[in-house]
CSV table of C-alpha atoms in Angstrom, one decimal:
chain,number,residue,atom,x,y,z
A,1,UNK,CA,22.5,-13.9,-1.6
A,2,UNK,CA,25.3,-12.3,-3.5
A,3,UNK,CA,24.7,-12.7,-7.5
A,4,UNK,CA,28.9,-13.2,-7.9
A,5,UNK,CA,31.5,-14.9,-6.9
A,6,UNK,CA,35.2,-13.2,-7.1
A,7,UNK,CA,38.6,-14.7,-7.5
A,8,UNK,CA,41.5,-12.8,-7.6
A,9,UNK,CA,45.1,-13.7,-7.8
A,10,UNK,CA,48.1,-11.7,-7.8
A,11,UNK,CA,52.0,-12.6,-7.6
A,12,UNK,CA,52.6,-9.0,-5.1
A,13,UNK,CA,56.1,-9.3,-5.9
A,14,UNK,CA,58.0,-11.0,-2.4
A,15,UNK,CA,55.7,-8.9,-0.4
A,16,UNK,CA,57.9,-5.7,-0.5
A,17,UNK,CA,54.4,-3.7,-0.8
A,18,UNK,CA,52.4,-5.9,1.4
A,19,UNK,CA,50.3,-3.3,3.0
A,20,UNK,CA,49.1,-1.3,-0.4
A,21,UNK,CA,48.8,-4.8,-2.0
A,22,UNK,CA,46.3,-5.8,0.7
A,23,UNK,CA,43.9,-2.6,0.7
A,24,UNK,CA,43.9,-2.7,-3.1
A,25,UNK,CA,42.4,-6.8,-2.9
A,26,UNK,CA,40.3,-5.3,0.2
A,27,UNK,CA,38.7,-3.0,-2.1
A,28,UNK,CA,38.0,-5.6,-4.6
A,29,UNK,CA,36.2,-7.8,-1.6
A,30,UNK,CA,37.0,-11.1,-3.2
A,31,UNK,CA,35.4,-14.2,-1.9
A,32,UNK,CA,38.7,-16.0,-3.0
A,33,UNK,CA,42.6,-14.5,-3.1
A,34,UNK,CA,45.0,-16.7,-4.6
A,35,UNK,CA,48.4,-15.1,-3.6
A,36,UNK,CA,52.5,-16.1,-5.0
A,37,UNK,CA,55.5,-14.9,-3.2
A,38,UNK,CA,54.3,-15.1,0.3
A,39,UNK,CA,57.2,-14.2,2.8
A,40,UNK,CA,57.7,-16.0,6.0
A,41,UNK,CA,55.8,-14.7,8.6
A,42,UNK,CA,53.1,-12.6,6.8
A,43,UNK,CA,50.3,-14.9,6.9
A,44,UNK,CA,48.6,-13.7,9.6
A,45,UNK,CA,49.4,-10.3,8.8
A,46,UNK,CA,47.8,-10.5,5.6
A,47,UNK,CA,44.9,-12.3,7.3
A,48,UNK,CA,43.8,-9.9,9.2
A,49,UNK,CA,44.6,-7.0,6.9
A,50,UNK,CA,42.2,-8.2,4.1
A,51,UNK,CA,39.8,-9.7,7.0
A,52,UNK,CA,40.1,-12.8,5.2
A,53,UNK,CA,41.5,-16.7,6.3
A,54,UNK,CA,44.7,-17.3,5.3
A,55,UNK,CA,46.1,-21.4,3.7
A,56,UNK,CA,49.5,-21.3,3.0
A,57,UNK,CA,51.4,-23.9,1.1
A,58,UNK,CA,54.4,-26.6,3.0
A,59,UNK,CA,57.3,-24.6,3.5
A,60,UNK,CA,60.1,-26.0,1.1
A,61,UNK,CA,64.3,-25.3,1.3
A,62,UNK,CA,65.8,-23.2,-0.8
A,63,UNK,CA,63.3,-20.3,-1.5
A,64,UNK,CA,60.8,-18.2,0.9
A,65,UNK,CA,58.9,-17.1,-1.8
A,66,UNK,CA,55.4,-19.3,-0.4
A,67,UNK,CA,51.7,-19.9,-2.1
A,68,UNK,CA,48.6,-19.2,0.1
A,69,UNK,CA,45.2,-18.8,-0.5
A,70,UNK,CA,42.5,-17.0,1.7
A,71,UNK,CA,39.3,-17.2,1.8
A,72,UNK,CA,36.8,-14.6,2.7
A,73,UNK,CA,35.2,-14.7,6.8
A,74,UNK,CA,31.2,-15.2,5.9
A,75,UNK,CA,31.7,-15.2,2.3
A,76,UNK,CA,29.4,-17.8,0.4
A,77,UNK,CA,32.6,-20.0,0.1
A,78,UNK,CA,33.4,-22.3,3.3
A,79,UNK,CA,37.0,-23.6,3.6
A,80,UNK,CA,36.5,-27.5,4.1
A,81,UNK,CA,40.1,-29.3,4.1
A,82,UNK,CA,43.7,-28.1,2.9
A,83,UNK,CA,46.1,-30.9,1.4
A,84,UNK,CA,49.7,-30.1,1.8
A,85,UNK,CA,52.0,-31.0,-1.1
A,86,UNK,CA,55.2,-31.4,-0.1
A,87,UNK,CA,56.3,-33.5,-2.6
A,88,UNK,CA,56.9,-30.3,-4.5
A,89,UNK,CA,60.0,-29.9,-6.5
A,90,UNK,CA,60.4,-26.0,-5.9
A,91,UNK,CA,57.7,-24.1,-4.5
A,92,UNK,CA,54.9,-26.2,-2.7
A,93,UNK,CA,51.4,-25.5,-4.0
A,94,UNK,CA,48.7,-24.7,-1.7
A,95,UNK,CA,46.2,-26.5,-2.2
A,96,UNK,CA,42.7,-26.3,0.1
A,97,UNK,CA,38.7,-27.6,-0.8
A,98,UNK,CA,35.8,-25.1,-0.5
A,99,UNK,CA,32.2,-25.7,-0.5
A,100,UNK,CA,29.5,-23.6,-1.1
A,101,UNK,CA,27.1,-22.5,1.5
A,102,UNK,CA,23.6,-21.8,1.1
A,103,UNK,CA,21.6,-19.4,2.8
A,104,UNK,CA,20.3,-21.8,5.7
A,105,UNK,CA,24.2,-22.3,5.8
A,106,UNK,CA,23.9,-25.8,4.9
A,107,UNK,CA,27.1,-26.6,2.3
A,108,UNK,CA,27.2,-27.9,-1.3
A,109,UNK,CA,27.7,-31.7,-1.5
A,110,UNK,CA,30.5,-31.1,-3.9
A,111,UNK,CA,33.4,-29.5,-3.2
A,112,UNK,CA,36.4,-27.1,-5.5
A,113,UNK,CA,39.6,-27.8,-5.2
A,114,UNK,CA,41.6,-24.6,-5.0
A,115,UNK,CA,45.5,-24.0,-6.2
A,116,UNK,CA,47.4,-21.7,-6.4
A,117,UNK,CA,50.9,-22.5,-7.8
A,118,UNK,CA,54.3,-21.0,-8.7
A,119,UNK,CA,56.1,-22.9,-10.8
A,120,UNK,CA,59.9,-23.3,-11.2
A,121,UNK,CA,61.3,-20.2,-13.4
A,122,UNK,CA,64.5,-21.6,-13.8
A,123,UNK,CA,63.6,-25.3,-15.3
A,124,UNK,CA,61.6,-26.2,-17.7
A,125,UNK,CA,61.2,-30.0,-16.6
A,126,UNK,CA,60.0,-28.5,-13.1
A,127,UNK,CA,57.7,-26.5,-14.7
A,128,UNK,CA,56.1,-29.5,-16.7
A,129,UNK,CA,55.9,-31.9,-14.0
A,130,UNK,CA,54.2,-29.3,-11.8
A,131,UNK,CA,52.0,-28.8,-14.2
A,132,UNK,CA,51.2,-32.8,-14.6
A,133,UNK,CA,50.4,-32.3,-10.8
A,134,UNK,CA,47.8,-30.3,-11.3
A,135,UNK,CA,46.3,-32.8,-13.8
A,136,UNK,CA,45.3,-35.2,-10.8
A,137,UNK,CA,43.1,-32.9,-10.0
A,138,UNK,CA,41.4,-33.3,-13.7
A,139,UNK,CA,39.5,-36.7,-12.9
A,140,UNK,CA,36.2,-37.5,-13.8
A,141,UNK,CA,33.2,-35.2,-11.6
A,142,UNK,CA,36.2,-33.3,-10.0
A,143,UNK,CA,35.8,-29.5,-9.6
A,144,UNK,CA,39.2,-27.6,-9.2
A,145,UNK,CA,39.8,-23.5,-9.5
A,146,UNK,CA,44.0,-23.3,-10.5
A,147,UNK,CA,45.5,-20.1,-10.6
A,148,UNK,CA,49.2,-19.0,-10.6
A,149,UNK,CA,52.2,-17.8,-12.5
A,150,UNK,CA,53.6,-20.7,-14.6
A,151,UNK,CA,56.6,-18.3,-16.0
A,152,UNK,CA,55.6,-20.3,-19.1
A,153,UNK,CA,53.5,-19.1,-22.1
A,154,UNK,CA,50.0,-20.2,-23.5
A,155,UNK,CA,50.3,-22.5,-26.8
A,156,UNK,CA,50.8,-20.3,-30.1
A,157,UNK,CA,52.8,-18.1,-28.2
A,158,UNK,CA,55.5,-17.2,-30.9
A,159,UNK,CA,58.8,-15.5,-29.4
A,160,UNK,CA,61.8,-14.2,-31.2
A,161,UNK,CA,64.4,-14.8,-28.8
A,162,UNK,CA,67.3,-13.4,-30.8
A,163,UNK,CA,66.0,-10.3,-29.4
A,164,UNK,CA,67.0,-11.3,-26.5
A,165,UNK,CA,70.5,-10.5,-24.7
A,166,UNK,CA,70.1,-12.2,-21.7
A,167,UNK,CA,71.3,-16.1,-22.6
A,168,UNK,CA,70.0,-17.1,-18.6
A,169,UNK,CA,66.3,-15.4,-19.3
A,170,UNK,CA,66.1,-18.0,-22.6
A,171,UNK,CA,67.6,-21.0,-20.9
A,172,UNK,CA,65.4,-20.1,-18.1
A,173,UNK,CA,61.8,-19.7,-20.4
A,174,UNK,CA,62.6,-22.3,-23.6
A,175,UNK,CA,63.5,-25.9,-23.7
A,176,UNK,CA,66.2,-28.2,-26.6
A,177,UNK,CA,64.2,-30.5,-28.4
A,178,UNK,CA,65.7,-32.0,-31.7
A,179,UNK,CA,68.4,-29.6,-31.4
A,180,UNK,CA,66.7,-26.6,-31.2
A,181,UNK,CA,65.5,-24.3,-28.3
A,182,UNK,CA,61.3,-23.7,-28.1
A,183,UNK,CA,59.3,-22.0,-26.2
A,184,UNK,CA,58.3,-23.1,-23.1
A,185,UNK,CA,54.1,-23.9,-23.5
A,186,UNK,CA,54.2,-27.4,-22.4
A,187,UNK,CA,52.5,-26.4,-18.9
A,188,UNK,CA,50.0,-24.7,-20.6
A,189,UNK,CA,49.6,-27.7,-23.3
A,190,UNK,CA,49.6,-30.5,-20.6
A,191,UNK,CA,46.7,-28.6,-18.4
A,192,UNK,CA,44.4,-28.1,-21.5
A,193,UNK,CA,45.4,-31.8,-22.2
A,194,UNK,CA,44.1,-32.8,-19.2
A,195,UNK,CA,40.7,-31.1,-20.0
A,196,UNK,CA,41.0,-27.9,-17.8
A,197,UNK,CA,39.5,-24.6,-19.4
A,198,UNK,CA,41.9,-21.2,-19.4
A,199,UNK,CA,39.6,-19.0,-18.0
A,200,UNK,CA,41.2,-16.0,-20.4
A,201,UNK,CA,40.9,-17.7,-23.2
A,202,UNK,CA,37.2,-18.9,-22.6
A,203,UNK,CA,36.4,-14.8,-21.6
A,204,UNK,CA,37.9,-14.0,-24.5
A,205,UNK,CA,36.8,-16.1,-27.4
A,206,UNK,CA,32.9,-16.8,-25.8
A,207,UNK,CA,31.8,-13.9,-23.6
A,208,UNK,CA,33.1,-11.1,-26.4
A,209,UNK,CA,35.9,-10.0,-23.8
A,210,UNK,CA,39.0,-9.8,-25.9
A,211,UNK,CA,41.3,-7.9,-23.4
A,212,UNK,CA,40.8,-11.0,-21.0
A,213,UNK,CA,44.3,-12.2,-23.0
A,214,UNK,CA,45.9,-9.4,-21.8
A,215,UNK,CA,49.9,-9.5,-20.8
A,216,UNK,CA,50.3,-9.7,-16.9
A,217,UNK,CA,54.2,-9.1,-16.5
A,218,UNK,CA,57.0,-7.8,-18.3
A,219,UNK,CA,56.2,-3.8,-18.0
A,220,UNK,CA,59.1,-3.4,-15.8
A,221,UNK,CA,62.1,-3.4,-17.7
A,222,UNK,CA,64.9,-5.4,-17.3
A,223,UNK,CA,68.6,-5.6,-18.7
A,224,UNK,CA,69.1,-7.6,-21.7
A,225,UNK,CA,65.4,-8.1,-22.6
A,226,UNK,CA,63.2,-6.1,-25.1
A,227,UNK,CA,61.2,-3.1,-22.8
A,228,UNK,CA,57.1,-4.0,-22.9
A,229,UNK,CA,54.5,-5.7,-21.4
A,230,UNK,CA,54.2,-8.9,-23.5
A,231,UNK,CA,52.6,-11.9,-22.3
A,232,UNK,CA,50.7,-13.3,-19.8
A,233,UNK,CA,53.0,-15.9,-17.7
A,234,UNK,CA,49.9,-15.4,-15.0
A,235,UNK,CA,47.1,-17.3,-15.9
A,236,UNK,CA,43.5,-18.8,-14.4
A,237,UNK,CA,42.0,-22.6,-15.2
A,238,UNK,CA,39.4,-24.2,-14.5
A,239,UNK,CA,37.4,-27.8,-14.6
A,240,UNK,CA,34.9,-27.9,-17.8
A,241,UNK,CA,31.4,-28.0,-15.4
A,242,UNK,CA,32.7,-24.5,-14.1
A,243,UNK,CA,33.4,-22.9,-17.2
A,244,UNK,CA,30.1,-21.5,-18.0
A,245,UNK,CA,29.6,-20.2,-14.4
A,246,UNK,CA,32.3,-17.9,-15.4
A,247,UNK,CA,30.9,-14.4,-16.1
A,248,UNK,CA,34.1,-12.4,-16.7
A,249,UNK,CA,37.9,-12.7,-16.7
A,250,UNK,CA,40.7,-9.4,-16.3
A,251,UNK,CA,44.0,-8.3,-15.7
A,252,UNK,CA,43.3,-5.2,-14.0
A,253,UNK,CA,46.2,-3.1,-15.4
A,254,UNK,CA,46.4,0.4,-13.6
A,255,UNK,CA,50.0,2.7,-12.7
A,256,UNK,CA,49.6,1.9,-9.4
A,257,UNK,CA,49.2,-1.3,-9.3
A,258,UNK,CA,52.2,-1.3,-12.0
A,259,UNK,CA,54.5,-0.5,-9.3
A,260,UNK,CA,53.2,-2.4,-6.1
A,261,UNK,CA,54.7,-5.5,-8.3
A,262,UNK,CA,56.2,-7.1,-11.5
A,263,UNK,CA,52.8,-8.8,-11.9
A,264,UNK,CA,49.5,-7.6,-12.7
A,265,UNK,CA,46.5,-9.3,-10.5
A,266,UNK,CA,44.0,-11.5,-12.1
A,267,UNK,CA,40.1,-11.1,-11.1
A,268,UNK,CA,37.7,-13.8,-12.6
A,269,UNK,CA,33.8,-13.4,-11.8
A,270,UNK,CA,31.3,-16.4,-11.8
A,271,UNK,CA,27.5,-16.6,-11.4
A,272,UNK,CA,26.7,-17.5,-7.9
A,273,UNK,CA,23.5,-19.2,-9.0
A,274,UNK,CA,25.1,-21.6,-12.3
A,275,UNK,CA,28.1,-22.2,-9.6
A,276,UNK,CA,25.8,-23.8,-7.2
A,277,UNK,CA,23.7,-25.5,-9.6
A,278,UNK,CA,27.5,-27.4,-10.4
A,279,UNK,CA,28.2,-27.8,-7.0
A,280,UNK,CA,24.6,-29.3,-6.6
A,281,UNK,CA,24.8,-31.7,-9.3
A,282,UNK,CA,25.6,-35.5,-9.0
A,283,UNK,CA,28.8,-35.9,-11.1
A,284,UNK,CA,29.8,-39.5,-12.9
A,285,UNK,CA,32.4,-40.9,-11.3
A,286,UNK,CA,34.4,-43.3,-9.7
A,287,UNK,CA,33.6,-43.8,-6.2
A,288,UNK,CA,35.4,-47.2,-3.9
A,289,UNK,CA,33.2,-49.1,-2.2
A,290,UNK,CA,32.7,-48.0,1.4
A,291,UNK,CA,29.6,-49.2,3.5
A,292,UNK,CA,30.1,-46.5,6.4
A,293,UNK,CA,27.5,-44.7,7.1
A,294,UNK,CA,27.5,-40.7,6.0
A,295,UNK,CA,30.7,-41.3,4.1
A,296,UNK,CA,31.7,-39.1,1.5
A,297,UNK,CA,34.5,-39.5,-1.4
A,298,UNK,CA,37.4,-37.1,-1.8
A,299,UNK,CA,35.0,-34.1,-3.9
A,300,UNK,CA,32.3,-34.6,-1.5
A,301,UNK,CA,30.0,-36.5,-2.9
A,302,UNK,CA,28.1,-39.2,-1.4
A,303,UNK,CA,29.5,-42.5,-1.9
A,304,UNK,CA,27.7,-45.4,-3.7
């Protein structure tokens, strides 16, 4: 039995360099990949280059930039349902369950629900109601894995956007409250409102990894903006009960992967055996009354 299990998650920028982008996650053999920027038609491709099964999110008008997630063929995670959202706004998020399987290849009795989301760049609202989305996911005994780039900022994120030429980039990343423009960390704010755990955060301030809170985009420069990587619009969560499973958090920062896209991948690492002693556990919470036999609530447990 494998001692860890791998996310990654990577916005490979409208899969210009699909092909290098794929060996690269091969390499890393992740037992999860929780991809942004998806282009029609390269599911399968993708599939079958990183030998993994390929989710991807409702196809919405206006953009072709899609979410998927894959999951890796005889990997310790089993892909159990996917939940299309197409009451999405922008981008759809995808959105499947996975359970863990054991050795005897019997599967956990609770389930994670997986996201991985791409919310709205160019309005704030979007943004926050996308995030309020995810916080359905939030309930009581629910397990969820969220990953994505919330072109948003964490909370105490301080910006000086006089700096800043380009008026669109500002309107794009701040909101007008009281008269004046603020940062945009209300997604951010709402998901750790709702109880979820930033996995960089937790890496950095309780397992002594302070480059965890590294920045994930901005090293490419662009006009009317200040040259630099800054900050991290890319950024993991998790439920509480999976927080301490979590062994390590990165942004894996290298040149090459600097130009296969305008984002930096994500790769967070959890203990195989505290995961399934989670997924194992009976959780408190609510389940309706249902006297069929076998039947199971939404996260897989039995019901009362």
């Amino acid at each position: 039995m494998t001692e860890t299990i791998t996310a990654l998650n990577w916005n490979l920028e409208k899969g210009i360099n699909l092909e290098a982008g794929a060996r690269w996650i091969r390499e890393q053999r992740p037992d999860l990949f929780f991809q942004q920027e998806v282009q029609p038609g390269q599911l399968a491709q993708l599939a079958d280059l990183l030998d993994m099964d390929g989710y991807v999110a409702v196809p919405l008008p206006g953009s072709s930039n899609d979410n998927a997630i894959f999951v890796r063929r005889g990997g310790p995670l089993v892909f159990t349902e996917d939940y299309p959202q197409a009451w999405a706004p922008w981008h759809a998020p995808a959105n499947i369950a996975v359970r863990l399987r054991d050795p005897d290849g019997t599967l956990s009795p609770r389930q994670i629900s997986c996201v991985s989301v791409h919310t709205c760049y160019w309005s704030p609202e979007i943004r926050l109601n996308e995030a309020r989305w995810c916080t359905t996911l939030a309930k009581p005994g629910w397990l969820a894995v969220l990953f994505g780039d919330w072109n948003s900022y964490r909370v105490g994120t301080d910006i000086t956007w006089q700096s800043y030429a380009d008026d669109a980039f500002v309107a794009n990343r701040t909101y007008e409250e009281n008269g004046r423009r603020h940062t945009d960390v209300r997604p951010d704010r709402e998901l750790l409102a709702a109880g979820y755990i930033e996995m960089a955060r937790h890496a950095a301030e309780h397992l002594q990894q302070p480059d965890a809170t590294a920045a994930s985009s901005g090293y490419r420069d662009h006009p009317g903006r200040p040259s630099g990587a800054r900050y991290c619009i890319d950024r993991g969560y998790v439920s509480p009960e999976l927080a301490p499973a979590l062994n390590s958090y990165a942004v894996c920062d290298t040149p090459q992967l600097r130009r296969l896209s305008d984002h930096l991948p994500l790769r967070a690492a959890f203990d195989h055996a505290r995961l399934r002693t989670v997924l194992h556990s009976t959780p408190a919470m609510y389940r309706p009354h249902d006297e069929r036999p076998n039947s199971r609530d939404s996260q897989g447990a039995p019901r009362a």
